[in-house]
CSV table of C-alpha atoms in Angstrom, one decimal:
chain,number,residue,atom,x,y,z
A,1,GLN,CA,0.0,0.0,0.0
A,2,LYS,CA,1.3,3.5,-0.9
A,3,GLU,CA,1.9,6.0,1.8
A,4,VAL,CA,-0.2,8.6,0.0
A,5,GLU,CA,-3.3,7.7,-2.0
A,6,GLN,CA,-4.9,10.0,-4.5
A,7,ASP,CA,-7.7,9.3,-6.9
A,8,PRO,CA,-6.2,9.8,-10.4
A,9,GLY,CA,-9.5,10.7,-11.9
A,10,PRO,CA,-9.8,12.0,-14.5
A,11,LEU,CA,-12.2,14.6,-13.3
A,12,SER,CA,-14.2,16.8,-15.7
A,13,VAL,CA,-16.2,19.7,-14.6
A,14,PRO,CA,-18.0,22.7,-16.2
A,15,GLU,CA,-16.6,26.2,-15.8
A,16,GLY,CA,-17.7,27.8,-12.6
A,17,ALA,CA,-18.0,24.5,-10.7
A,18,ILE,CA,-16.5,23.9,-7.3
A,19,VAL,CA,-13.8,21.2,-7.5
A,20,SER,CA,-12.8,19.0,-4.6
A,21,LEU,CA,-9.5,17.1,-4.7
A,22,ASN,CA,-8.5,14.7,-1.9
A,23,CYS,CA,-5.6,12.6,-0.6
A,24,THR,CA,-5.3,10.1,2.2
A,25,TYR,CA,-2.1,9.1,3.9
A,26,SER,CA,-1.0,6.4,6.3
A,27,ASN,CA,2.2,7.9,7.9
A,28,SER,CA,1.3,9.9,11.0
A,29,ALA,CA,4.7,11.5,10.9
A,30,PHE,CA,3.7,13.8,8.0
A,31,GLN,CA,3.3,17.4,9.2
A,32,TYR,CA,3.8,19.6,6.1
A,33,PHE,CA,1.3,19.3,3.3
A,34,MET,CA,1.4,20.8,-0.2
A,35,TRP,CA,-0.5,20.9,-3.3
A,36,TYR,CA,1.3,21.2,-6.6
A,37,ARG,CA,-0.2,21.9,-10.0
A,38,GLN,CA,1.4,20.5,-13.1
A,39,TYR,CA,0.5,21.5,-16.7
A,40,SER,CA,1.2,19.1,-19.5
A,41,ARG,CA,4.9,18.7,-20.2
A,42,LYS,CA,5.9,21.1,-17.4
A,43,GLY,CA,7.3,20.7,-14.0
A,44,PRO,CA,5.0,20.9,-10.9
A,45,GLU,CA,4.5,24.3,-9.4
A,46,LEU,CA,3.7,24.9,-5.8
A,47,LEU,CA,0.1,26.0,-5.3
A,48,MET,CA,-0.7,25.7,-1.6
A,49,TYR,CA,1.2,24.6,1.6
A,50,THR,CA,-0.1,24.0,5.1
A,51,TYR,CA,1.3,22.8,8.4
A,52,SER,CA,-0.6,20.3,10.5
A,53,SER,CA,-4.4,20.4,10.8
A,54,GLY,CA,-6.5,23.3,9.7
A,55,ASN,CA,-7.6,25.4,6.7
A,56,LYS,CA,-5.8,27.8,4.5
A,57,GLU,CA,-7.3,30.0,1.8
A,58,ASP,CA,-5.7,31.8,-1.1
A,59,GLY,CA,-8.0,33.4,-3.6
A,60,ARG,CA,-10.1,30.7,-5.2
A,61,PHE,CA,-8.1,27.9,-3.5
A,62,THR,CA,-8.7,26.4,-0.1
A,63,ALA,CA,-6.5,23.7,1.4
A,64,GLN,CA,-7.8,21.6,4.4
A,65,VAL,CA,-5.8,19.2,6.5
A,66,ASP,CA,-7.4,16.7,9.0
A,67,LYS,CA,-4.6,14.9,10.7
A,68,SER,CA,-6.9,12.9,12.9
A,69,SER,CA,-8.4,11.3,9.7
A,70,LYS,CA,-5.1,11.5,7.7
A,71,TYR,CA,-7.0,13.3,5.0
A,72,ILE,CA,-6.2,16.4,3.0
A,73,SER,CA,-8.3,18.3,0.5
A,74,LEU,CA,-8.0,21.1,-2.0
A,75,PHE,CA,-11.0,23.1,-3.1
A,76,ILE,CA,-11.2,25.2,-6.2
A,77,ARG,CA,-14.0,27.7,-6.4
A,78,ASP,CA,-15.3,29.2,-9.6
A,79,SER,CA,-13.1,26.9,-11.6
A,80,GLN,CA,-11.7,28.2,-14.9
A,81,PRO,CA,-10.5,26.4,-18.0
A,82,SER,CA,-7.0,27.6,-17.1
A,83,ASP,CA,-7.2,25.4,-14.0
A,84,SER,CA,-7.1,22.3,-16.2
A,85,ALA,CA,-4.0,20.4,-15.1
A,86,THR,CA,-2.8,17.6,-12.9
A,87,TYR,CA,-3.0,18.3,-9.2
A,88,LEU,CA,-0.5,16.5,-7.0
A,89,CYS,CA,-0.7,16.3,-3.2
A,90,ALA,CA,2.7,16.1,-1.4
A,91,MET,CA,3.7,15.8,2.2
A,92,ARG,CA,6.8,15.8,4.3
A,93,ARG,CA,7.8,14.8,7.8
A,94,GLY,CA,8.5,17.5,10.4
A,95,THR,CA,11.8,16.0,11.5
A,96,SER,CA,13.5,15.2,8.2
A,97,TYR,CA,14.2,17.6,5.5
A,98,GLY,CA,14.0,17.1,1.8
A,99,LYS,CA,12.1,14.2,0.7
A,100,LEU,CA,8.5,14.8,-0.4
A,101,THR,CA,6.1,11.9,-0.7
A,102,PHE,CA,3.6,12.5,-3.5
A,103,GLY,CA,0.2,11.2,-4.4
A,104,GLN,CA,-0.4,9.8,-7.9
A,105,GLY,CA,-2.0,13.1,-9.1
A,106,THR,CA,-5.5,13.9,-10.2
A,107,ILE,CA,-6.1,15.0,-13.8
A,108,LEU,CA,-8.6,17.9,-13.9
A,109,THR,CA,-10.4,19.3,-17.0
A,110,VAL,CA,-12.5,22.4,-16.7
A,111,HIS,CA,-14.6,22.8,-19.9
A,112,PRO,CA,-16.1,26.1,-21.0
B,1,GLY,CA,14.4,35.4,-11.7
B,2,ALA,CA,15.6,32.3,-13.4
B,3,GLY,CA,14.1,29.0,-12.3
B,4,VAL,CA,15.5,25.5,-12.2
B,5,SER,CA,16.7,24.4,-15.6
B,6,GLN,CA,17.3,20.9,-16.9
B,7,SER,CA,19.0,19.5,-20.0
B,8,PRO,CA,18.4,17.8,-22.3
B,9,SER,CA,14.6,18.3,-22.4
B,10,ASN,CA,14.2,15.0,-24.2
B,11,LYS,CA,16.6,12.0,-24.5
B,12,VAL,CA,16.1,8.9,-26.5
B,13,THR,CA,18.7,6.1,-25.9
B,14,GLU,CA,19.1,2.5,-26.7
B,15,LYS,CA,18.8,-0.1,-24.0
B,16,GLY,CA,22.2,-0.7,-22.4
B,17,LYS,CA,23.6,2.8,-23.0
B,18,ASP,CA,24.6,5.2,-20.2
B,19,VAL,CA,22.8,8.6,-20.0
B,20,GLU,CA,23.6,11.8,-18.1
B,21,LEU,CA,20.9,14.3,-17.1
B,22,ARG,CA,21.8,17.8,-15.9
B,23,CYS,CA,20.2,20.1,-13.4
B,24,ASP,CA,20.9,23.8,-12.7
B,25,PRO,CA,19.2,24.9,-9.5
B,26,ILE,CA,18.0,28.3,-8.6
B,27,SER,CA,20.9,30.6,-7.7
B,28,GLY,CA,21.4,30.6,-3.9
B,29,HIS,CA,19.4,27.4,-3.3
B,30,THR,CA,21.5,25.0,-1.2
B,31,ALA,CA,19.2,21.9,-1.4
B,32,LEU,CA,18.7,19.9,-4.6
B,33,TYR,CA,16.4,17.0,-5.3
B,34,TRP,CA,15.8,14.4,-8.0
B,35,TYR,CA,12.5,12.8,-8.6
B,36,ARG,CA,11.2,10.4,-11.3
B,37,GLN,CA,7.7,10.5,-12.7
B,38,SER,CA,6.6,7.5,-14.7
B,39,LEU,CA,3.5,7.5,-16.9
B,40,GLY,CA,0.4,7.9,-14.8
B,41,GLN,CA,2.4,7.9,-11.6
B,42,GLY,CA,3.2,10.5,-9.0
B,43,LEU,CA,6.6,11.7,-8.3
B,44,GLU,CA,9.1,9.2,-6.8
B,45,PHE,CA,11.9,10.5,-4.7
B,46,LEU,CA,15.4,9.5,-5.9
B,47,ILE,CA,18.1,11.5,-4.1
B,48,TYR,CA,18.6,14.7,-2.1
B,49,PHE,CA,21.7,17.0,-1.7
B,50,GLN,CA,22.0,19.5,1.1
B,51,GLY,CA,25.1,21.7,1.2
B,52,ASN,CA,28.2,19.7,2.1
B,53,SER,CA,26.3,16.9,3.9
B,54,ALA,CA,26.3,13.3,2.6
B,55,PRO,CA,23.4,13.0,0.1
B,56,ASP,CA,20.2,11.0,1.0
B,57,LYS,CA,20.3,8.3,-1.6
B,58,SER,CA,17.5,6.3,-0.1
B,59,GLY,CA,15.3,6.6,-3.2
B,60,LEU,CA,17.7,5.3,-5.9
B,61,PRO,CA,16.1,2.2,-7.4
B,62,SER,CA,19.3,0.4,-8.2
B,63,ASP,CA,23.1,0.7,-8.3
B,64,ARG,CA,22.8,1.7,-11.9
B,65,PHE,CA,21.7,5.1,-10.7
B,66,SER,CA,24.0,7.7,-9.3
B,67,ALA,CA,24.2,11.4,-8.9
B,68,GLU,CA,26.7,14.0,-8.0
B,69,ARG,CA,26.6,17.7,-7.3
B,70,THR,CA,29.7,19.7,-8.0
B,71,GLY,CA,30.5,23.0,-6.3
B,72,GLY,CA,27.3,22.9,-4.4
B,73,SER,CA,25.4,24.0,-7.6
B,74,VAL,CA,24.9,21.9,-10.8
B,75,SER,CA,23.9,18.3,-10.4
B,76,THR,CA,24.2,15.3,-12.8
B,77,LEU,CA,22.1,12.2,-12.6
B,78,THR,CA,23.7,9.2,-14.3
B,79,ILE,CA,21.9,6.0,-15.3
B,80,GLN,CA,24.2,3.2,-16.4
B,81,ARG,CA,23.1,0.3,-18.7
B,82,THR,CA,19.7,1.8,-19.2
B,83,GLN,CA,16.6,-0.5,-19.2
B,84,GLN,CA,13.2,0.1,-20.7
B,85,GLU,CA,11.7,0.5,-17.3
B,86,ASP,CA,13.9,3.5,-16.8
B,87,SER,CA,11.8,5.4,-19.3
B,88,ALA,CA,10.2,8.3,-17.4
B,89,VAL,CA,10.4,12.1,-16.8
B,90,TYR,CA,13.2,12.9,-14.5
B,91,LEU,CA,12.5,16.1,-12.5
B,92,CYS,CA,14.9,18.2,-10.5
B,93,ALA,CA,13.9,20.6,-7.7
B,94,SER,CA,15.8,23.0,-5.5
B,95,SER,CA,15.0,24.9,-2.3
B,96,LEU,CA,16.7,27.4,0.0
B,97,GLY,CA,17.7,24.7,2.4
B,98,PRO,CA,16.2,22.5,5.2
B,99,SER,CA,12.5,23.1,4.7
B,100,GLY,CA,11.6,23.4,8.4
B,101,ARG,CA,10.1,26.8,7.9
B,102,LEU,CA,6.6,27.3,6.7
B,103,LEU,CA,7.3,29.7,4.0
B,104,PRO,CA,6.9,29.1,0.3
B,105,SER,CA,10.4,30.3,-0.3
B,106,TYR,CA,11.7,27.3,1.5
B,107,GLU,CA,9.7,24.8,-0.4
B,108,GLN,CA,10.8,22.9,-3.5
B,109,TYR,CA,10.7,24.5,-6.9
B,110,PHE,CA,10.8,22.2,-9.9
B,111,GLY,CA,12.4,22.3,-13.3
B,112,PRO,CA,10.6,21.3,-16.5
B,113,GLY,CA,12.1,17.8,-16.4
B,114,THR,CA,14.0,15.5,-18.9
B,115,ARG,CA,11.9,13.0,-20.7
B,116,LEU,CA,13.9,9.8,-21.1
B,117,THR,CA,12.9,7.2,-23.5
B,118,VAL,CA,14.8,3.9,-23.6
B,119,THR,CA,14.2,1.9,-26.8
């Protein structure tokens, strides 16, 4: 079983929809949680980052972490065609630097 | 400013040949990482360099894989005797250093990757 599980989708939604992307994990040592967005044939770019449990909002994006359930989410409000990409969750332990553990990535398409 | 750059962008090689992939990190970043992304898979950690410390090689899949970082900047990932299962996108990332701080500037920033195809 992988340490981080993410539904690969693909997910297709109409423009303006609210999108919910999720990851579950098994390692309770993870304390830092990130979401990366990756456009086709590009490297991942950091979208959101959070520490431990709680919510964080940045414009149309909201990241949620529930450590008790080992579950993280990314919500995209008023989705746009330009949001069409692969979204990767990633996480890192608090005591070791460097290595990120990624989910498989969810392919999202927002159609006009 | 300039981001992480990688070369070549694409590499096609025959099974059994050696390949070298290059990464130029963001200027001033002391930490450098290599990941591999296979088709339909998430990123798989390979190796991590931090300053002058011994690298964390725990993700290298076999002894055919090696990496070095010269002068604390440019890094080369070498794959010897390539196999078809080595076909993937190899991504390099860099960060300011130990990512203990909760600031985006300390997180990892990725290059565009090298797409390796072994025929």
